[in-house]
Amino acid sequence: MKKIGFVGVGIMGKSMVRNLMKAGYELHIYARTKSKVEDVISEGAVYHDTVGECASDVDVMISIVGYPKDVEEVYFGEKGILNSAKEGTYVIDMTTSSPKLAKKIYDAAKEKGLHAMDAPVTGGDTGAKNGTLSILVGGDKEDYEACHKVFEAMGTNINYEGGPGCGQHTKMANQIMIAGTLSGVCEAMRYAEAQGLDLHTLLDSVATGAAGSKQLDAFGKKIIDGDFAPGFFMKHFIKDMNLAVEEAESKGLNLKILKQVLENYRTLEEAYGDLGTQTLIKFYR
């Protein structure tokens, strides 16, 4: 495997492309707006004008786009991945998307002699830059093993989660955990603020104890400093929580905390959807 196609060269994708190139792969990319990827083109990535062209002559085709509707378009469009990739290509969707859609892609790919996996990631923009993403892979285990070196170029915690869709289900569980944890961080900080505590001292006091968390480490100081730049867009987190609620309800589960956090975020989406998930603090102010 030497040639990799990549669709979705955004906040996460651009760093992933760079890490794949550093690992020695030949990168072929497609982006809706070429001017936004001129930097990685100058670094050696080969640009294509359509998804189909990008997918037509590579060993592995990776996508990480915004929403399930974008995944549908990229894979099932007339000039999409499934209609363009050569037989034997590994097609890997790393978008956080619908488990049902992952299974649909897997089945359609199999009919065309392609190897499909769903492999959403967690670790945010920092993990993407550092090549330390957690990668959650669903599909056939032999395909996972065949592409392990490709995954190693982008992440350090790489796990096979099960059959098609299981990567997405694992990501849903991940987002459910984040929803509750980040809400707890925001509520605690608002409480401390109202009581007149120094928030920097608060962070120093609790970060290494039982209340410590990755969410506190990532966003505690940013919340104090009013830094709401997106490492992960609020609107995309809302999309993920919507998917998790749908999947939970399909199993008869009523995840009350998840639903409440989602509702809190929805009140902010119109004004702050393009900011980071830490912007949830504005709900409490």
CSV table of C-alpha atoms in Angstrom, one decimal:
chain,number,residue,atom,x,y,z
A,1,MET,CA,0.0,0.0,0.0
A,2,LYS,CA,1.7,3.1,-1.2
A,3,LYS,CA,-1.0,5.4,-2.7
A,4,ILE,CA,-3.7,6.8,-0.4
A,5,GLY,CA,-6.7,9.0,-1.4
A,6,PHE,CA,-8.1,11.4,1.1
A,7,VAL,CA,-11.4,13.3,1.1
A,8,GLY,CA,-12.1,15.9,3.8
A,9,VAL,CA,-8.9,17.9,4.3
A,10,GLY,CA,-10.2,20.1,7.2
A,11,ILE,CA,-9.2,20.7,10.8
A,12,MET,CA,-8.6,17.0,11.4
A,13,GLY,CA,-8.0,15.8,7.9
A,14,LYS,CA,-5.2,18.2,7.0
A,15,SER,CA,-3.0,17.0,9.9
A,16,MET,CA,-3.8,13.3,9.1
A,17,VAL,CA,-2.8,13.9,5.5
A,18,ARG,CA,0.5,15.4,6.7
A,19,ASN,CA,1.2,12.5,9.0
A,20,LEU,CA,0.5,10.0,6.2
A,21,MET,CA,2.9,11.8,3.9
A,22,LYS,CA,5.6,11.8,6.7
A,23,ALA,CA,5.1,8.0,6.9
A,24,GLY,CA,6.0,7.8,3.2
A,25,TYR,CA,2.7,7.4,1.5
A,26,GLU,CA,1.8,9.1,-1.7
A,27,LEU,CA,-1.3,11.3,-1.0
A,28,HIS,CA,-4.0,12.1,-3.4
A,29,ILE,CA,-6.6,14.6,-2.1
A,30,TYR,CA,-9.9,16.1,-2.9
A,31,ALA,CA,-11.4,19.2,-1.3
A,32,ARG,CA,-14.4,21.3,-2.3
A,33,THR,CA,-12.3,24.5,-2.1
A,34,LYS,CA,-8.8,24.0,-3.5
A,35,SER,CA,-7.5,27.3,-2.1
A,36,LYS,CA,-8.0,25.8,1.5
A,37,VAL,CA,-5.6,23.0,0.7
A,38,GLU,CA,-2.8,24.8,-1.2
A,39,ASP,CA,-0.5,24.3,1.7
A,40,VAL,CA,-0.6,20.5,1.7
A,41,ILE,CA,-0.5,20.6,-2.1
A,42,SER,CA,2.8,22.5,-1.8
A,43,GLU,CA,4.0,19.9,0.6
A,44,GLY,CA,3.5,17.1,-1.9
A,45,ALA,CA,-0.2,16.0,-2.0
A,46,VAL,CA,-1.7,15.5,-5.4
A,47,TYR,CA,-4.9,17.4,-5.9
A,48,HIS,CA,-7.9,16.0,-7.9
A,49,ASP,CA,-10.9,17.9,-9.1
A,50,THR,CA,-13.5,15.2,-8.2
A,51,VAL,CA,-13.9,12.5,-5.5
A,52,GLY,CA,-14.1,9.9,-8.3
A,53,GLU,CA,-10.7,11.0,-9.8
A,54,CYS,CA,-9.2,10.9,-6.3
A,55,ALA,CA,-10.5,7.4,-5.6
A,56,SER,CA,-9.8,5.8,-9.0
A,57,ASP,CA,-6.2,4.7,-8.7
A,58,VAL,CA,-5.3,4.4,-5.0
A,59,ASP,CA,-4.7,1.4,-2.7
A,60,VAL,CA,-6.6,3.0,0.2
A,61,MET,CA,-9.3,5.6,0.1
A,62,ILE,CA,-10.0,7.6,3.3
A,63,SER,CA,-12.8,10.0,4.1
A,64,ILE,CA,-13.4,12.3,7.0
A,65,VAL,CA,-16.2,14.7,6.2
A,66,GLY,CA,-18.9,16.6,8.2
A,67,TYR,CA,-22.3,14.8,8.3
A,68,PRO,CA,-23.9,11.5,7.3
A,69,LYS,CA,-25.4,13.3,4.3
A,70,ASP,CA,-21.8,14.2,3.2
A,71,VAL,CA,-20.8,10.6,3.7
A,72,GLU,CA,-23.7,9.4,1.5
A,73,GLU,CA,-22.7,11.8,-1.2
A,74,VAL,CA,-19.0,10.9,-1.1
A,75,TYR,CA,-19.7,7.2,-1.3
A,76,PHE,CA,-22.9,6.7,-3.3
A,77,GLY,CA,-22.7,9.7,-5.7
A,78,GLU,CA,-22.5,8.9,-9.4
A,79,LYS,CA,-18.8,9.8,-9.3
A,80,GLY,CA,-18.4,8.8,-5.7
A,81,ILE,CA,-16.0,6.4,-4.1
A,82,LEU,CA,-17.9,3.2,-4.6
A,83,ASN,CA,-18.5,3.8,-8.3
A,84,SER,CA,-14.9,4.9,-8.9
A,85,ALA,CA,-12.5,2.8,-6.8
A,86,LYS,CA,-10.8,-0.1,-8.4
A,87,GLU,CA,-11.5,-3.6,-7.2
A,88,GLY,CA,-9.5,-4.5,-4.1
A,89,THR,CA,-9.3,-0.9,-2.8
A,90,TYR,CA,-9.7,-0.4,1.0
A,91,VAL,CA,-12.2,2.3,1.7
A,92,ILE,CA,-12.2,3.7,5.2
A,93,ASP,CA,-14.7,6.3,6.5
A,94,MET,CA,-13.2,8.0,9.5
A,95,THR,CA,-16.2,10.5,9.8
A,96,THR,CA,-18.3,10.1,13.0
A,97,SER,CA,-21.4,9.0,11.3
A,98,SER,CA,-24.4,6.6,11.5
A,99,PRO,CA,-23.6,3.0,12.3
A,100,LYS,CA,-26.5,2.0,9.9
A,101,LEU,CA,-24.8,4.0,7.1
A,102,ALA,CA,-21.5,2.3,7.9
A,103,LYS,CA,-23.2,-1.1,7.4
A,104,LYS,CA,-24.8,0.1,4.1
A,105,ILE,CA,-21.4,1.2,2.8
A,106,TYR,CA,-19.9,-2.1,3.8
A,107,ASP,CA,-22.5,-4.1,2.0
A,108,ALA,CA,-22.4,-2.0,-1.1
A,109,ALA,CA,-18.6,-2.1,-1.1
A,110,LYS,CA,-18.5,-5.9,-0.8
A,111,GLU,CA,-20.7,-6.2,-3.9
A,112,LYS,CA,-18.1,-4.2,-5.9
A,113,GLY,CA,-15.0,-6.2,-4.5
A,114,LEU,CA,-14.0,-3.4,-2.2
A,115,HIS,CA,-12.9,-3.6,1.5
A,116,ALA,CA,-14.9,-1.2,3.6
A,117,MET,CA,-14.3,-0.1,7.2
A,118,ASP,CA,-15.7,2.5,9.5
A,119,ALA,CA,-12.9,4.0,11.6
A,120,PRO,CA,-14.0,7.1,13.5
A,121,VAL,CA,-11.4,8.8,15.6
A,122,THR,CA,-11.1,10.6,18.9
A,123,GLY,CA,-8.4,12.9,20.1
A,124,GLY,CA,-9.3,16.2,18.5
A,125,ASP,CA,-7.1,18.5,16.5
A,126,THR,CA,-4.2,18.0,18.9
A,127,GLY,CA,-4.3,14.2,18.4
A,128,ALA,CA,-4.5,14.7,14.7
A,129,LYS,CA,-1.5,17.0,14.6
A,130,ASN,CA,0.6,14.8,16.9
A,131,GLY,CA,-0.4,11.5,15.2
A,132,THR,CA,-1.8,10.2,18.5
A,133,LEU,CA,-5.5,9.7,17.6
A,134,SER,CA,-7.5,6.8,19.0
A,135,ILE,CA,-8.9,5.0,16.0
A,136,LEU,CA,-12.0,2.8,16.4
A,137,VAL,CA,-12.3,0.3,13.6
A,138,GLY,CA,-15.3,-1.7,12.5
A,139,GLY,CA,-15.4,-4.1,9.5
A,140,ASP,CA,-13.6,-7.4,8.7
A,141,LYS,CA,-10.7,-8.1,11.0
A,142,GLU,CA,-8.4,-9.2,8.1
A,143,ASP,CA,-9.0,-5.7,6.5
A,144,TYR,CA,-8.2,-4.0,9.8
A,145,GLU,CA,-5.0,-6.0,10.0
A,146,ALA,CA,-4.1,-5.2,6.4
A,147,CYS,CA,-4.4,-1.5,7.0
A,148,HIS,CA,-2.8,-1.4,10.5
A,149,LYS,CA,0.3,0.4,9.2
A,150,VAL,CA,-1.9,3.1,7.6
A,151,PHE,CA,-3.7,3.6,10.9
A,152,GLU,CA,-0.4,3.7,12.7
A,153,ALA,CA,0.6,6.8,10.7
A,154,MET,CA,-2.3,8.7,12.2
A,155,GLY,CA,-2.8,7.3,15.6
A,156,THR,CA,-1.4,5.4,18.6
A,157,ASN,CA,-4.4,3.8,20.2
A,158,ILE,CA,-5.8,1.6,17.4
A,159,ASN,CA,-8.5,-1.0,18.2
A,160,TYR,CA,-10.6,-3.5,16.3
A,161,GLU,CA,-14.2,-3.0,17.7
A,162,GLY,CA,-16.0,-5.7,15.7
A,163,GLY,CA,-18.0,-6.0,12.5
A,164,PRO,CA,-19.3,-3.2,10.2
A,165,GLY,CA,-20.8,-0.3,12.3
A,166,CYS,CA,-19.0,-1.3,15.5
A,167,GLY,CA,-16.4,1.5,15.1
A,168,GLN,CA,-19.3,4.0,14.9
A,169,HIS,CA,-21.0,2.5,17.9
A,170,THR,CA,-17.8,2.8,19.9
A,171,LYS,CA,-17.6,6.4,18.9
A,172,MET,CA,-21.2,7.0,20.1
A,173,ALA,CA,-20.2,5.6,23.5
A,174,ASN,CA,-17.2,7.9,23.5
A,175,GLN,CA,-19.3,11.0,22.8
A,176,ILE,CA,-21.8,10.0,25.4
A,177,MET,CA,-19.0,10.0,28.0
A,178,ILE,CA,-17.7,13.4,26.8
A,179,ALA,CA,-21.2,14.9,27.0
A,180,GLY,CA,-21.6,14.2,30.6
A,181,THR,CA,-18.0,15.0,31.6
A,182,LEU,CA,-17.7,18.3,29.8
A,183,SER,CA,-21.1,19.4,31.3
A,184,GLY,CA,-19.7,18.5,34.7
A,185,VAL,CA,-16.6,20.6,34.1
A,186,CYS,CA,-18.8,23.6,33.0
A,187,GLU,CA,-21.1,23.3,35.9
A,188,ALA,CA,-18.3,23.0,38.4
A,189,MET,CA,-16.5,26.0,37.0
A,190,ARG,CA,-19.6,28.1,37.0
A,191,TYR,CA,-20.3,27.1,40.6
A,192,ALA,CA,-16.7,28.1,41.6
A,193,GLU,CA,-17.0,31.3,39.7
A,194,ALA,CA,-20.2,32.2,41.6
A,195,GLN,CA,-18.6,31.5,44.9
A,196,GLY,CA,-15.7,33.8,44.2
A,197,LEU,CA,-13.0,31.2,43.8
A,198,ASP,CA,-9.9,31.7,41.7
A,199,LEU,CA,-10.5,29.4,38.7
A,200,HIS,CA,-6.8,28.9,38.0
A,201,THR,CA,-6.3,27.7,41.6
A,202,LEU,CA,-9.3,25.5,41.2
A,203,LEU,CA,-7.8,23.8,38.2
A,204,ASP,CA,-4.4,23.3,40.0
A,205,SER,CA,-6.3,21.9,43.0
A,206,VAL,CA,-8.5,19.3,41.3
A,207,ALA,CA,-6.9,18.3,37.9
A,208,THR,CA,-4.7,15.6,39.4
A,209,GLY,CA,-7.4,14.2,41.7
A,210,ALA,CA,-10.5,12.0,41.2
A,211,ALA,CA,-12.2,14.9,39.4
A,212,GLY,CA,-9.5,15.2,36.8
A,213,SER,CA,-10.3,14.3,33.2
A,214,LYS,CA,-9.1,14.8,29.6
A,215,GLN,CA,-12.0,17.3,29.1
A,216,LEU,CA,-10.8,19.3,32.1
A,217,ASP,CA,-7.2,19.2,30.8
A,218,ALA,CA,-8.2,20.2,27.3
A,219,PHE,CA,-10.7,22.9,28.1
A,220,GLY,CA,-10.4,24.1,31.7
A,221,LYS,CA,-7.9,26.8,30.9
A,222,LYS,CA,-9.5,27.7,27.6
A,223,ILE,CA,-12.8,28.3,29.4
A,224,ILE,CA,-11.1,30.6,31.9
A,225,ASP,CA,-9.3,32.5,29.2
A,226,GLY,CA,-12.5,32.8,27.0
A,227,ASP,CA,-10.8,30.8,24.2
A,228,PHE,CA,-13.6,29.2,22.2
A,229,ALA,CA,-11.7,28.4,19.0
A,230,PRO,CA,-12.7,25.0,17.7
A,231,GLY,CA,-10.6,22.0,18.1
A,232,PHE,CA,-13.9,20.2,17.5
A,233,PHE,CA,-16.9,22.2,16.2
A,234,MET,CA,-19.9,22.4,18.5
A,235,LYS,CA,-22.2,21.8,15.5
A,236,HIS,CA,-20.4,18.5,14.9
A,237,PHE,CA,-20.7,17.4,18.5
A,238,ILE,CA,-24.4,18.1,18.3
A,239,LYS,CA,-24.6,15.9,15.2
A,240,ASP,CA,-22.8,13.1,17.1
A,241,MET,CA,-25.1,13.4,20.1
A,242,ASN,CA,-28.2,13.3,17.9
A,243,LEU,CA,-26.9,10.1,16.3
A,244,ALA,CA,-26.2,8.6,19.8
A,245,VAL,CA,-29.8,9.4,20.9
A,246,GLU,CA,-31.2,7.8,17.8
A,247,GLU,CA,-29.1,4.7,18.2
A,248,ALA,CA,-30.0,4.5,22.0
A,249,GLU,CA,-33.7,4.8,21.4
A,250,SER,CA,-33.6,2.1,18.7
A,251,LYS,CA,-32.5,-0.2,21.6
A,252,GLY,CA,-35.2,1.1,23.9
A,253,LEU,CA,-32.7,3.1,26.0
A,254,ASN,CA,-33.5,6.4,27.6
A,255,LEU,CA,-30.2,8.2,28.2
A,256,LYS,CA,-31.5,11.2,30.2
A,257,ILE,CA,-28.1,12.9,30.8
A,258,LEU,CA,-27.2,12.7,27.1
A,259,LYS,CA,-30.6,14.2,26.1
A,260,GLN,CA,-30.2,17.0,28.6
A,261,VAL,CA,-26.7,17.9,27.4
A,262,LEU,CA,-27.9,17.8,23.8
A,263,GLU,CA,-30.8,20.1,24.6
A,264,ASN,CA,-28.4,22.6,26.3
A,265,TYR,CA,-26.1,22.6,23.3
A,266,ARG,CA,-29.0,23.1,21.0
A,267,THR,CA,-29.8,26.4,22.7
A,268,LEU,CA,-26.4,27.6,21.7
A,269,GLU,CA,-26.0,26.2,18.2
A,270,GLU,CA,-27.4,29.0,16.1
A,271,ALA,CA,-25.1,31.6,17.6
A,272,TYR,CA,-22.1,29.4,18.4
A,273,GLY,CA,-22.2,26.3,16.3
A,274,ASP,CA,-18.9,27.1,14.6
A,275,LEU,CA,-17.1,27.5,17.9
A,276,GLY,CA,-15.6,24.7,20.0
A,277,THR,CA,-17.4,22.3,22.4
A,278,GLN,CA,-16.0,24.2,25.4
A,279,THR,CA,-18.5,27.0,24.5
A,280,LEU,CA,-21.0,25.1,26.5
A,281,ILE,CA,-20.0,27.3,29.4
A,282,LYS,CA,-22.1,30.1,27.8
A,283,PHE,CA,-25.2,28.1,28.6
A,284,TYR,CA,-24.4,28.5,32.3
A,285,ARG,CA,-23.6,32.2,32.1
